[in-house]
Coordinates of C-alpha atoms in Angstrom, one line a residue:
Chain P
M1 CA -26.5 -14.0 43.4
S2 CA -30.0 -14.7 44.6
F3 CA -32.1 -12.1 46.2
F4 CA -32.9 -14.2 49.3
A5 CA -29.3 -15.1 50.1
Y6 CA -28.8 -11.7 51.9
P7 CA -30.5 -11.4 55.3
F8 CA -31.0 -7.7 54.8
M9 CA -33.0 -8.4 51.7
V10 CA -35.2 -10.9 53.5
H11 CA -35.7 -8.3 56.3
A12 CA -36.5 -5.7 53.8
L13 CA -39.1 -7.9 52.1
E14 CA -40.6 -8.8 55.5
A15 CA -40.8 -5.2 56.6
G16 CA -42.1 -4.0 53.2
T17 CA -44.8 -6.7 53.2
I18 CA -46.0 -5.7 56.7
V19 CA -45.9 -2.0 56.0
A20 CA -47.7 -2.4 52.7
V21 CA -50.6 -4.3 54.2
M22 CA -51.0 -1.9 57.2
A23 CA -50.6 1.2 55.0
A24 CA -53.1 0.0 52.5
V25 CA -55.8 -0.8 55.0
T26 CA -55.2 2.4 56.9
G27 CA -55.1 4.4 53.7
W28 CA -58.5 3.1 52.6
F29 CA -60.0 4.8 55.6
V30 CA -57.8 7.9 55.0
V31 CA -59.1 8.3 51.5
L32 CA -62.7 7.7 52.5
R33 CA -62.4 10.2 55.3
R34 CA -60.6 12.7 53.1
Q35 CA -57.7 12.9 55.5
T36 CA -54.9 12.6 53.0
F37 CA -53.5 15.9 54.2
A38 CA -53.5 14.7 57.8
G39 CA -51.6 11.6 56.6
H40 CA -49.0 13.7 55.0
A41 CA -48.6 16.1 58.0
L42 CA -48.2 13.1 60.3
S43 CA -45.6 11.6 58.0
V44 CA -43.6 14.8 58.1
M45 CA -43.6 14.5 61.9
S46 CA -41.0 11.7 61.6
F47 CA -38.5 14.4 60.8
P48 CA -38.8 16.4 64.1
G49 CA -39.3 13.0 65.8
A50 CA -36.1 11.6 64.5
S51 CA -34.0 14.8 65.0
G52 CA -35.5 15.3 68.4
A53 CA -34.6 11.7 69.3
A54 CA -31.1 12.2 68.0
L55 CA -30.8 15.3 70.1
A56 CA -32.1 13.5 73.3
G57 CA -30.0 10.4 72.6
L58 CA -33.1 8.2 72.2
P59 CA -33.8 5.5 69.6
L60 CA -35.1 7.1 66.4
P61 CA -38.3 5.0 66.0
L62 CA -39.3 6.2 69.5
G63 CA -39.0 9.8 68.3
Y64 CA -41.1 8.9 65.2
F65 CA -43.9 7.4 67.2
A66 CA -43.9 10.1 69.9
A67 CA -44.0 13.0 67.3
C68 CA -46.7 11.4 65.3
G69 CA -48.8 10.7 68.4
I70 CA -48.5 14.3 69.6
A71 CA -49.4 15.7 66.1
A72 CA -52.4 13.3 65.8
A73 CA -53.7 14.5 69.1
A74 CA -53.3 18.1 68.1
I75 CA -55.1 17.7 64.8
A76 CA -57.9 15.8 66.4
A77 CA -58.3 18.5 69.1
G78 CA -58.3 21.4 66.8
S79 CA -60.5 20.3 63.9
R80 CA -64.0 20.4 65.3
T81 CA -66.5 23.1 65.7
D82 CA -70.0 22.7 67.2
N83 CA -69.1 19.0 67.7
R84 CA -68.9 18.3 64.0
R85 CA -66.0 17.8 61.7
N86 CA -65.1 21.1 60.1
L87 CA -63.1 20.3 57.0
A88 CA -61.9 23.9 56.3
Q89 CA -60.7 24.3 59.9
E90 CA -59.2 20.8 59.9
S91 CA -57.0 21.5 56.9
A92 CA -55.9 24.8 58.4
V93 CA -55.0 23.1 61.7
I94 CA -53.1 20.4 59.8
G95 CA -51.1 23.0 57.9
A96 CA -50.2 24.7 61.1
V97 CA -49.2 21.5 62.7
Q98 CA -47.1 20.4 59.7
V99 CA -45.1 23.6 59.4
T100 CA -44.5 23.7 63.2
G101 CA -43.2 20.1 62.9
F102 CA -40.8 21.1 60.1
A103 CA -39.6 24.1 62.0
L104 CA -39.0 22.0 65.2
G105 CA -37.2 19.5 63.1
F106 CA -34.7 22.0 61.8
L107 CA -34.3 23.5 65.3
F108 CA -33.5 20.1 66.8
L109 CA -31.2 19.4 63.9
S110 CA -29.2 22.5 64.4
L111 CA -29.1 22.1 68.2
Y112 CA -27.9 18.6 67.6
G113 CA -25.0 20.1 65.7
G114 CA -23.8 17.0 64.1
I115 CA -25.0 15.7 60.8
L116 CA -28.1 13.5 61.3
E117 CA -26.9 10.2 60.0
N118 CA -28.9 9.0 57.0
L119 CA -30.9 12.1 56.7
E120 CA -31.4 11.2 53.1
N121 CA -32.6 7.8 54.1
L122 CA -34.9 9.4 56.6
L123 CA -36.5 11.5 53.9
F124 CA -36.4 9.1 50.9
G125 CA -36.3 5.7 52.5
S126 CA -33.9 2.8 52.5
F127 CA -34.3 -0.9 52.8
L128 CA -30.7 -1.4 53.8
G129 CA -30.0 -2.1 57.4
I130 CA -33.5 -3.1 58.5
T131 CA -32.9 -5.4 61.5
A132 CA -34.8 -8.4 62.7
T133 CA -35.8 -6.4 65.7
Q134 CA -37.2 -3.7 63.5
V135 CA -39.3 -6.2 61.6
D136 CA -40.6 -7.5 64.9
V137 CA -41.6 -4.0 66.0
L138 CA -43.3 -3.3 62.7
A139 CA -45.2 -6.6 62.9
G140 CA -46.4 -5.7 66.4
V141 CA -47.5 -2.3 65.3
A142 CA -49.3 -3.8 62.2
V143 CA -51.1 -6.3 64.3
C144 CA -52.3 -3.6 66.6
A145 CA -53.4 -1.4 63.7
L146 CA -55.3 -4.2 62.0
A147 CA -56.9 -5.3 65.2
F148 CA -58.1 -1.7 65.7
F149 CA -59.7 -1.7 62.3
A150 CA -61.2 -5.2 62.8
V151 CA -62.9 -4.0 66.1
V152 CA -64.0 -0.5 65.2
G153 CA -64.2 -0.8 61.4
R154 CA -68.0 -0.5 61.1
P155 CA -68.6 2.4 63.5
L156 CA -65.6 4.2 62.0
L157 CA -67.1 3.7 58.5
F158 CA -70.4 4.9 59.7
S159 CA -69.0 8.0 61.3
S160 CA -66.8 8.7 58.3
I161 CA -69.8 8.6 55.9
D162 CA -72.4 10.2 58.2
D163 CA -71.1 11.8 61.3
L164 CA -74.4 13.1 62.6
V165 CA -76.4 9.9 62.1
A166 CA -73.7 7.8 63.7
R167 CA -73.6 10.0 66.7
A168 CA -77.4 9.9 67.0
G169 CA -77.2 6.1 66.9
G170 CA -74.7 6.2 69.8
V171 CA -71.4 5.8 68.1
P172 CA -68.6 7.6 70.1
V173 CA -67.6 9.6 67.0
R174 CA -65.2 11.9 68.7
A175 CA -63.2 9.1 70.5
L176 CA -63.1 7.1 67.2
E177 CA -61.7 10.1 65.3
I178 CA -58.9 10.6 67.8
A179 CA -58.1 6.9 67.9
F180 CA -58.1 6.8 64.1
L181 CA -55.6 9.6 63.9
L182 CA -53.4 7.9 66.5
V183 CA -53.4 4.7 64.5
L184 CA -52.8 6.7 61.4
G185 CA -49.8 8.2 63.1
L186 CA -48.5 4.8 64.0
A187 CA -49.0 3.4 60.5
V188 CA -47.3 6.5 59.0
A189 CA -44.3 6.3 61.3
S190 CA -43.8 2.7 60.4
T191 CA -44.3 3.2 56.7
A192 CA -41.8 6.1 56.8
Q193 CA -39.1 3.7 57.8
I194 CA -39.3 2.0 54.4
T195 CA -40.4 4.7 52.0
G196 CA -38.9 7.7 53.8
V197 CA -40.8 10.6 55.4
L198 CA -41.5 12.3 52.1
L199 CA -42.8 9.3 50.2
V200 CA -45.2 7.8 52.8
F201 CA -48.0 8.7 50.5
A202 CA -46.9 6.1 48.0
L203 CA -48.0 3.3 50.2
L204 CA -50.6 5.1 52.3
V205 CA -52.7 6.9 49.8
A206 CA -52.0 5.8 46.2
P207 CA -53.1 2.1 46.6
A208 CA -56.3 3.0 48.4
A209 CA -57.1 5.9 46.0
A210 CA -56.6 3.6 43.1
A211 CA -58.7 0.9 44.6
Q212 CA -61.5 3.3 45.3
Q213 CA -61.4 4.3 41.7
L214 CA -61.9 0.7 40.6
T215 CA -64.5 -0.6 43.0
S216 CA -67.1 0.8 45.5
S217 CA -67.4 -2.5 47.4
I218 CA -65.9 -2.2 50.9
A219 CA -64.2 -5.6 51.2
G220 CA -63.2 -5.5 47.6
G221 CA -61.7 -2.0 48.0
I222 CA -59.7 -2.9 51.0
G223 CA -58.5 -6.1 49.4
L224 CA -57.6 -4.4 46.2
S225 CA -55.8 -1.7 48.1
V226 CA -53.7 -4.3 49.9
A227 CA -52.9 -6.2 46.7
I228 CA -51.7 -3.0 45.0
G229 CA -49.7 -2.0 48.0
L230 CA -48.0 -5.4 48.0
L231 CA -47.4 -5.5 44.3
V232 CA -45.8 -2.0 44.4
T233 CA -43.6 -2.7 47.4
W234 CA -42.3 -6.1 46.1
T235 CA -41.6 -4.7 42.6
G236 CA -40.0 -1.6 44.1
L237 CA -37.7 -3.6 46.3
L238 CA -36.6 -5.9 43.5
L239 CA -35.9 -3.0 41.1
S240 CA -34.0 -1.2 43.8
Y241 CA -32.0 -4.3 44.5
Y242 CA -31.0 -4.7 40.9
T243 CA -30.4 -1.1 39.9
D244 CA -29.2 0.5 43.1
Y245 CA -31.6 3.4 43.0
S246 CA -33.7 4.3 46.1
V247 CA -36.5 2.0 46.9
G248 CA -38.6 5.1 47.7
F249 CA -38.3 6.3 44.2
Y250 CA -39.5 3.0 42.7
V251 CA -42.3 2.5 45.1
T252 CA -43.6 6.0 44.6
T253 CA -43.3 5.9 40.8
L254 CA -45.0 2.5 40.6
A255 CA -47.8 3.6 43.0
F256 CA -48.4 6.7 41.0
A257 CA -48.5 4.7 37.8
V258 CA -51.1 2.4 39.2
Y259 CA -53.2 5.3 40.4
L260 CA -53.0 6.9 37.0
A261 CA -53.9 3.6 35.3
A262 CA -56.9 3.2 37.6
R263 CA -58.1 6.7 36.8
L264 CA -57.8 6.1 33.1
F265 CA -59.5 2.7 33.4
R266 CA -62.5 4.2 35.2
R267 CA -62.8 7.0 32.7
L268 CA -62.8 4.4 29.8
V269 CA -65.3 2.2 31.5
R270 CA -67.7 5.1 32.2
S271 CA -67.5 6.6 28.7
Chain I
M1 CA -98.7 7.4 75.1
P2 CA -97.9 10.2 72.6
A3 CA -94.9 9.8 70.3
I4 CA -93.5 13.2 71.2
E5 CA -94.3 15.6 74.1
L6 CA -92.7 19.0 74.5
A7 CA -93.8 20.9 77.6
D8 CA -92.7 24.6 77.8
V9 CA -89.4 23.8 76.1
A10 CA -86.7 26.3 75.2
V11 CA -83.4 25.6 73.5
A12 CA -80.3 27.6 73.2
R13 CA -77.2 27.4 71.0
D14 CA -74.0 29.2 72.0
G15 CA -75.9 31.0 74.8
R16 CA -78.5 32.4 72.3
T17 CA -82.1 31.2 72.7
V18 CA -83.3 29.7 69.4
W19 CA -86.9 29.3 70.4
S20 CA -88.9 29.0 73.7
G21 CA -92.3 28.2 75.1
A22 CA -92.8 25.2 72.8
N23 CA -95.8 23.0 73.7
V24 CA -96.2 20.1 71.2
D25 CA -98.0 16.8 71.4
I26 CA -97.6 14.3 68.6
E27 CA -99.7 11.1 68.6
R28 CA -98.2 7.8 67.3
G29 CA -98.6 7.2 63.6
E30 CA -99.0 10.8 62.7
F31 CA -97.4 12.5 59.7
V32 CA -96.1 15.9 60.8
A33 CA -94.3 18.6 58.8
V34 CA -92.0 21.0 60.5
L35 CA -92.1 24.3 58.6
G36 CA -90.7 27.8 59.0
P37 CA -88.1 30.2 57.6
N38 CA -84.4 29.4 57.4
A39 CA -82.3 29.4 60.5
A40 CA -85.5 29.5 62.7
G41 CA -84.5 26.3 64.5
K42 CA -86.2 23.5 62.6
S43 CA -83.1 21.3 62.6
T44 CA -82.5 22.3 66.2
L45 CA -85.9 20.7 67.0
I46 CA -84.7 17.4 65.4
E47 CA -81.4 17.5 67.2
L48 CA -83.3 18.0 70.5
L49 CA -85.5 14.9 69.8
L50 CA -82.4 12.9 69.0
G51 CA -80.7 13.9 72.3
L52 CA -77.9 15.7 70.5
L53 CA -78.9 18.9 72.2
S54 CA -80.4 19.4 75.7
P55 CA -83.3 21.8 76.3
S56 CA -82.5 24.9 78.3
A57 CA -85.9 24.8 79.9
G58 CA -89.0 22.5 80.0
T59 CA -89.3 18.7 79.5
V60 CA -89.0 16.6 76.3
S61 CA -90.4 13.1 76.0
V62 CA -89.8 11.0 72.9
L63 CA -91.7 7.6 72.7
G64 CA -92.3 7.9 76.5
A65 CA -88.6 8.4 77.4
A66 CA -85.9 11.0 77.6
P67 CA -84.3 11.9 74.2
G68 CA -81.0 10.2 73.4
T69 CA -82.0 6.8 74.9
H70 CA -83.7 5.3 71.8
G71 CA -80.9 4.0 69.5
S72 CA -82.6 2.0 66.8
E73 CA -86.1 3.1 67.7
I74 CA -85.5 6.3 65.8
G75 CA -84.6 6.5 62.2
Y76 CA -82.9 9.7 61.2
V77 CA -82.0 11.3 57.8
P78 CA -80.0 14.5 58.4
Q79 CA -80.1 17.6 56.3
R80 CA -77.6 17.6 53.4
H81 CA -77.2 18.8 49.9
A82 CA -76.0 15.6 48.5
F83 CA -73.1 13.3 49.0
D84 CA -71.0 16.0 47.4
Q85 CA -67.9 14.3 48.9
T86 CA -68.8 11.3 46.6
P87 CA -67.6 8.5 48.8
R88 CA -67.0 5.4 46.8
I89 CA -69.4 3.3 48.8
R90 CA -72.3 1.3 47.4
G91 CA -75.9 2.3 48.2
T92 CA -76.4 -1.2 49.8
D93 CA -73.5 -0.7 52.1
V94 CA -74.8 2.7 53.2
V95 CA -78.3 1.2 53.9
R96 CA -76.7 -1.7 55.8
L97 CA -75.0 0.8 58.2
G98 CA -78.4 1.6 59.5
L99 CA -78.6 -2.0 60.8
D100 CA -75.1 -2.7 62.1
G101 CA -73.1 0.5 61.7
T102 CA -72.9 1.0 65.4
R103 CA -71.6 -2.5 66.2
F104 CA -68.0 -3.2 67.0
G105 CA -66.2 -6.2 65.7
L106 CA -65.8 -7.8 62.2
P107 CA -69.0 -8.7 60.3
L108 CA -68.8 -12.4 59.8
P109 CA -70.0 -13.4 56.4
W110 CA -71.2 -16.9 57.5
R111 CA -73.4 -15.3 60.2
D112 CA -74.8 -12.7 57.9
G113 CA -78.6 -12.6 58.5
H114 CA -78.7 -9.0 57.3
R115 CA -78.7 -9.4 53.6
A116 CA -82.5 -10.1 53.3
Q117 CA -83.3 -7.1 55.6
V118 CA -81.1 -4.8 53.5
Q119 CA -82.8 -6.0 50.3
E120 CA -86.3 -5.6 51.8
A121 CA -85.6 -2.0 52.9
I122 CA -84.2 -1.2 49.5
E123 CA -87.2 -2.7 47.8
L124 CA -89.5 -0.8 50.1
V125 CA -88.2 2.6 48.9
G126 CA -87.9 1.3 45.3
A127 CA -84.1 1.7 45.0
T128 CA -83.3 -1.9 43.9
E129 CA -82.1 -0.7 40.4
Y130 CA -79.4 1.6 41.6
A131 CA -78.5 0.4 45.1
G132 CA -75.5 -1.4 43.8
R133 CA -73.9 1.8 42.5
A134 CA -71.7 4.2 44.5
I135 CA -74.0 6.5 46.3
G136 CA -72.1 9.6 45.1
E137 CA -73.1 8.6 41.6
C138 CA -76.8 8.4 42.4
S139 CA -79.1 11.4 41.7
G140 CA -80.5 13.5 44.6
G141 CA -83.8 11.6 44.7
E142 CA -82.1 8.3 44.5
Q143 CA -79.7 9.2 47.4
Q144 CA -82.7 10.4 49.5
R145 CA -84.5 7.1 48.9
L146 CA -81.4 5.2 50.0
L147 CA -81.0 7.3 53.1
I148 CA -84.7 6.8 54.0
A149 CA -84.1 3.0 53.5
R150 CA -81.2 3.3 55.9
A151 CA -83.3 5.1 58.5
L152 CA -86.0 2.5 58.1
I153 CA -84.0 -0.7 58.2
S154 CA -83.9 -1.0 62.0
S155 CA -87.7 -0.8 62.1
P156 CA -87.9 2.5 64.0
Q157 CA -91.1 3.8 65.6
L158 CA -90.2 7.3 64.8
L159 CA -88.7 8.7 61.6
L160 CA -87.0 12.1 61.7
L161 CA -86.4 13.5 58.2
D162 CA -84.5 16.8 57.9
E163 CA -85.4 18.4 54.6
P164 CA -85.5 15.2 52.5
L165 CA -87.3 17.1 49.7
D166 CA -84.6 19.7 49.6
S167 CA -82.8 19.8 46.2
L168 CA -85.3 17.4 44.6
D169 CA -87.3 18.4 41.5
L170 CA -91.1 18.7 41.8
P171 CA -92.0 15.2 40.6
N172 CA -89.4 13.7 43.0
Q173 CA -90.8 15.8 45.9
S174 CA -94.2 14.4 45.3
S175 CA -93.0 10.8 44.9
V176 CA -90.8 10.9 48.0
S177 CA -93.7 12.5 50.0
A178 CA -96.0 9.7 48.8
L179 CA -93.3 7.1 49.7
V180 CA -92.9 8.4 53.2
D181 CA -96.7 8.4 53.7
R182 CA -96.9 4.8 52.4
I183 CA -94.1 3.7 54.8
R184 CA -95.7 5.3 57.8
R185 CA -99.0 3.5 57.1
E186 CA -97.4 0.1 56.3
R187 CA -94.9 0.3 59.2
D188 CA -97.1 2.3 61.6
V189 CA -94.3 4.8 62.3
T190 CA -94.6 8.4 63.4
V191 CA -93.0 10.8 60.9
L192 CA -91.6 14.2 61.5
L193 CA -90.4 15.8 58.3
V194 CA -88.7 19.2 58.0
A195 CA -89.7 21.0 54.8
H196 CA -89.6 24.3 53.1
D197 CA -92.7 23.9 51.0
V198 CA -95.8 22.3 52.6
N199 CA -97.5 21.6 49.3
P200 CA -96.1 18.2 48.3
L201 CA -96.9 17.0 51.8
L202 CA -100.3 18.5 52.2
P203 CA -102.4 15.5 51.1
Y204 CA -100.8 13.4 53.9
L205 CA -100.3 15.7 56.9
D206 CA -102.0 15.2 60.2
R207 CA -100.3 18.1 61.8
V208 CA -97.8 20.9 61.1
I209 CA -95.3 22.4 63.5
Y210 CA -94.3 26.0 62.6
V211 CA -91.0 27.3 63.9
A212 CA -90.6 31.0 63.5
G213 CA -89.7 34.2 65.3
G214 CA -88.4 32.3 68.3
R215 CA -91.6 30.4 68.8
V216 CA -93.0 27.0 68.0
L217 CA -96.7 26.4 67.1
A218 CA -98.3 23.0 66.4
G219 CA -101.7 22.0 65.1
P220 CA -103.7 20.6 62.2
P221 CA -102.7 22.2 58.9
A222 CA -106.1 23.8 58.4
Q223 CA -105.8 25.6 61.7
V224 CA -102.1 26.6 61.6
I225 CA -101.7 27.6 57.9
T226 CA -104.2 30.5 58.1
N227 CA -103.9 34.3 57.8
E228 CA -104.5 34.8 61.5
T229 CA -102.2 32.2 62.9
L230 CA -99.2 32.9 60.7
T231 CA -99.7 36.7 61.0
A232 CA -99.5 36.3 64.8
L233 CA -96.5 33.9 64.6
Y234 CA -94.4 36.0 62.2
R235 CA -95.7 39.3 63.7
T236 CA -96.1 40.6 60.2
P237 CA -99.1 40.5 57.9
I238 CA -99.3 37.1 56.1
E239 CA -101.8 35.9 53.6
V240 CA -102.5 32.3 52.8
L241 CA -104.0 31.8 49.3
R242 CA -105.5 28.6 48.0
T243 CA -105.0 27.9 44.3
S244 CA -107.7 26.2 42.3
D245 CA -105.8 22.9 42.4
G246 CA -105.7 23.0 46.2
R247 CA -102.1 24.2 46.7
L248 CA -101.3 26.7 49.4
V249 CA -99.3 29.8 48.7
V250 CA -98.1 31.8 51.7
V251 CA -97.6 35.5 50.9
G252 CA -95.9 38.2 52.8
L253 CA -93.2 36.2 54.6
P254 CA -90.3 38.3 55.7
E255 CA -88.2 36.1 53.5
A256 CA -89.3 34.8 50.1
P257 CA -89.9 31.1 50.3
A258 CA -88.0 30.5 47.0
H259 CA -84.9 32.1 48.4
H260 CA -82.7 29.4 49.7
A261 CA -79.3 30.8 49.3
D262 CA -78.3 31.0 52.9
R263 CA -80.1 27.9 54.0
H264 CA -76.9 26.1 55.1
A265 CA -75.3 29.0 56.7
H266 CA -76.7 27.9 60.0
P267 CA -76.2 24.3 61.1

């Protein structure tokens, strides 16, 4: 039976495509800014977000977005000294935020008492049961995220590479940093709905990291990152459909393979 | 109108006074070296001129206006070891940020009038050969030239270079110094360059600013780099020796000039 005959498969493809594009573009900036750890911490926030929402009787995605937003604001607030990015402090703050998120997640879960439906799907992803409404929400989020990068792309790039010079030139570095983390939180919360909380990296970091191994051109790098993200997502969905194993597993494995291949390729080219 | 005027200026960081009583006048087109021991407040002076810091006393005027209001009129190369984070960004793209990095919105390729300007700036610093490579893969001297190109591309009237010769080998120190001098003559810009060693710059300097012991002293090199002036500034006996090839050696500093280990402990 054909792939496209099932509405859930069509929705899964639509959602996967949207998420792959958004995560790849966001991820390119994440890798450039060396904020992979922040990306991971924010993805983990989906867990307290979802269990908190279950406890409060709210829709799960609302919990995702709220928890990611709060964590993004906390990381942005705690990671500067003397008005400059302090990478050592930033990673310590992220670690603290992440572990607090985990702890709160377990607390909410035990307070909730019941079994959180689809906990495994929450952690490892599922393409089953993605509704048309969810696809619309994802599309809306993606449009916002991409519009954000279209508008602030250059100043964000400038402040990512050279914080001090950008600030001297009048770029609102601090505001951009907070806004970026919030958009990252949004992107991560959306991606987590496909890949699961624990495997967000597969679409957020791996395509962008592979692309930056292969090219140092900006447009080329973002384009390549998107292409890898799409390839990995589509292939993962197809394999998952035909073999019944989790889509998160396939997407992650494929993304890792692409990253590894990119590293090997670069090494060969350089030697 | 002078390029830089400091009248009785003091600056503080975290409530601690870094230096005070600074009176400095820099004319337009001058090549000025900022010298002094580590953590004396040389970079603080640069940040003050950029408007990233406010003086705790006195008045500062840069190109006839208050600091922080100049935007592209000032080109700035901050202190750094290298692009040790190795961002995978081409040198040309880094240079281009000096032109449009502060602008919002998508760069539209069909309205791209910047390409020629980027090429010109890169040629001016002699970086054409390696500007297409990722900047993290360029050598220290190559990175420094690219960063100078970025600072120059908006045709600034004032260049602030914070230890651009740092971590360069001697031939590169001389050639970057000569490059900066050529640029200031061709482009008629005022240059303020923070340095540890005055010698590579000595042939070109109009003035030096010494920052030491909580004080700031400015004047022509021949007047400032003398036994009497430096001894008074450091409050410890200092001797300036001139070698047969014209290099200056400053002896008796509380801190050996070659000792750079803690240079980056203080921002």
